Amino acid sequence: MESVIEVNNVSKSFGKLNVINQCSIQVEKGSITGLIGPNGAGKSTLFNIIAGVFPPDSGRIVFDGEDVTGLPSNQLFSRGLLRTFQIAHEFSHMTALENLMMVPSGQLGENLLNTWFKPSLVRSQEQEVRQKALDVIDFLKLEHVKNELAGNLSGGQKKLLELGRTMMVDAHVVLLDEIAAGVNRTLLKDLNDNILRLNRELGYTFLVIEHDMDMIAKLCNPVIVLAQGSVMVEGTIEEIQSNPEVIDAYFGTDVS
Ligand SMILES: Nc1ncnc2c1ncn2[C@@H]1O[C@H](COP(=O)(O)OP(=O)(O)O)[C@@H](O)[C@H]1O
Ligand SMILES: [Mg+2]
């Protein structure tokens, strides 16, 4: 097994609150790994540490075999590790297609000098980006809304668009933090199907935080249970769901 993400003995406190405690996990390359646990277990905090939003107090993060502890998220992003964009970052006044075209960084068209002196270069790059965005639209079956303003899309369509944005930069490791929340059943199936296709057809690795157990069961193997900032148990969803300790700590309490 080859790990693409290794979290080694990571701890993180906010003031006196120890949120992550000597936590170690491995995410196997090509897997869709689930991360579940009660509210406040530290799941989102762990994502933030992995994605470089803030560094851990102690411990190491290894990505693709390299120690990336403390690297900022934009550097991890350019290495192909990203978490889905927050809805707040979406440009609601732009169309779905334009939102996708915005993603690649360093577009030549943004540089005024280039548009004056190298118009053909800019045009061909723009066409390339546009074609890629159209391919993503096609892959996600969002053809019918490609010219809709992003602000008018349904919650689920926005989630698909977020997934599409990860495809624009050829991410190979994507962290999904509760993307099913507020998504209707039909679009949830589309989301699941697309996650599976990205995994199988394009080799994406996913680390998925999700409250929706059906979604975890459909997508994830293995599943890691986090409780009070440490790994309680890891296994298949069947193993997790029949583990008495987990039932007590997790399924025994409010899971919504
Ligand atoms: N930036 C922060 N500052 C202070 N406390 C935080 C911060 N982020 C999270 N916490 C606290 O850390 C704990 C774990 O939060 P979180 O990682 O969001 O849990 P989960 O995603 O598992 O529900 C919670 O008690 C939360 O209030
Ligand atoms: Mg959370």
XYZ file of C-alpha atoms and ligand atoms in Angstrom, residues 39-45 177-178 209 211, ligand 2:
12
model
C -19.720 16.686 16.167
C -16.703 18.430 17.625
C -14.453 15.359 17.206
C -11.947 17.489 15.297
C -12.615 16.287 11.737
C -12.690 19.726 10.101
C -9.694 20.836 12.149
C -16.009 18.277 4.083
C -19.710 17.404 4.333
C -15.989 13.818 5.993
C -22.582 12.682 8.285
Mg -16.748 19.710 10.773
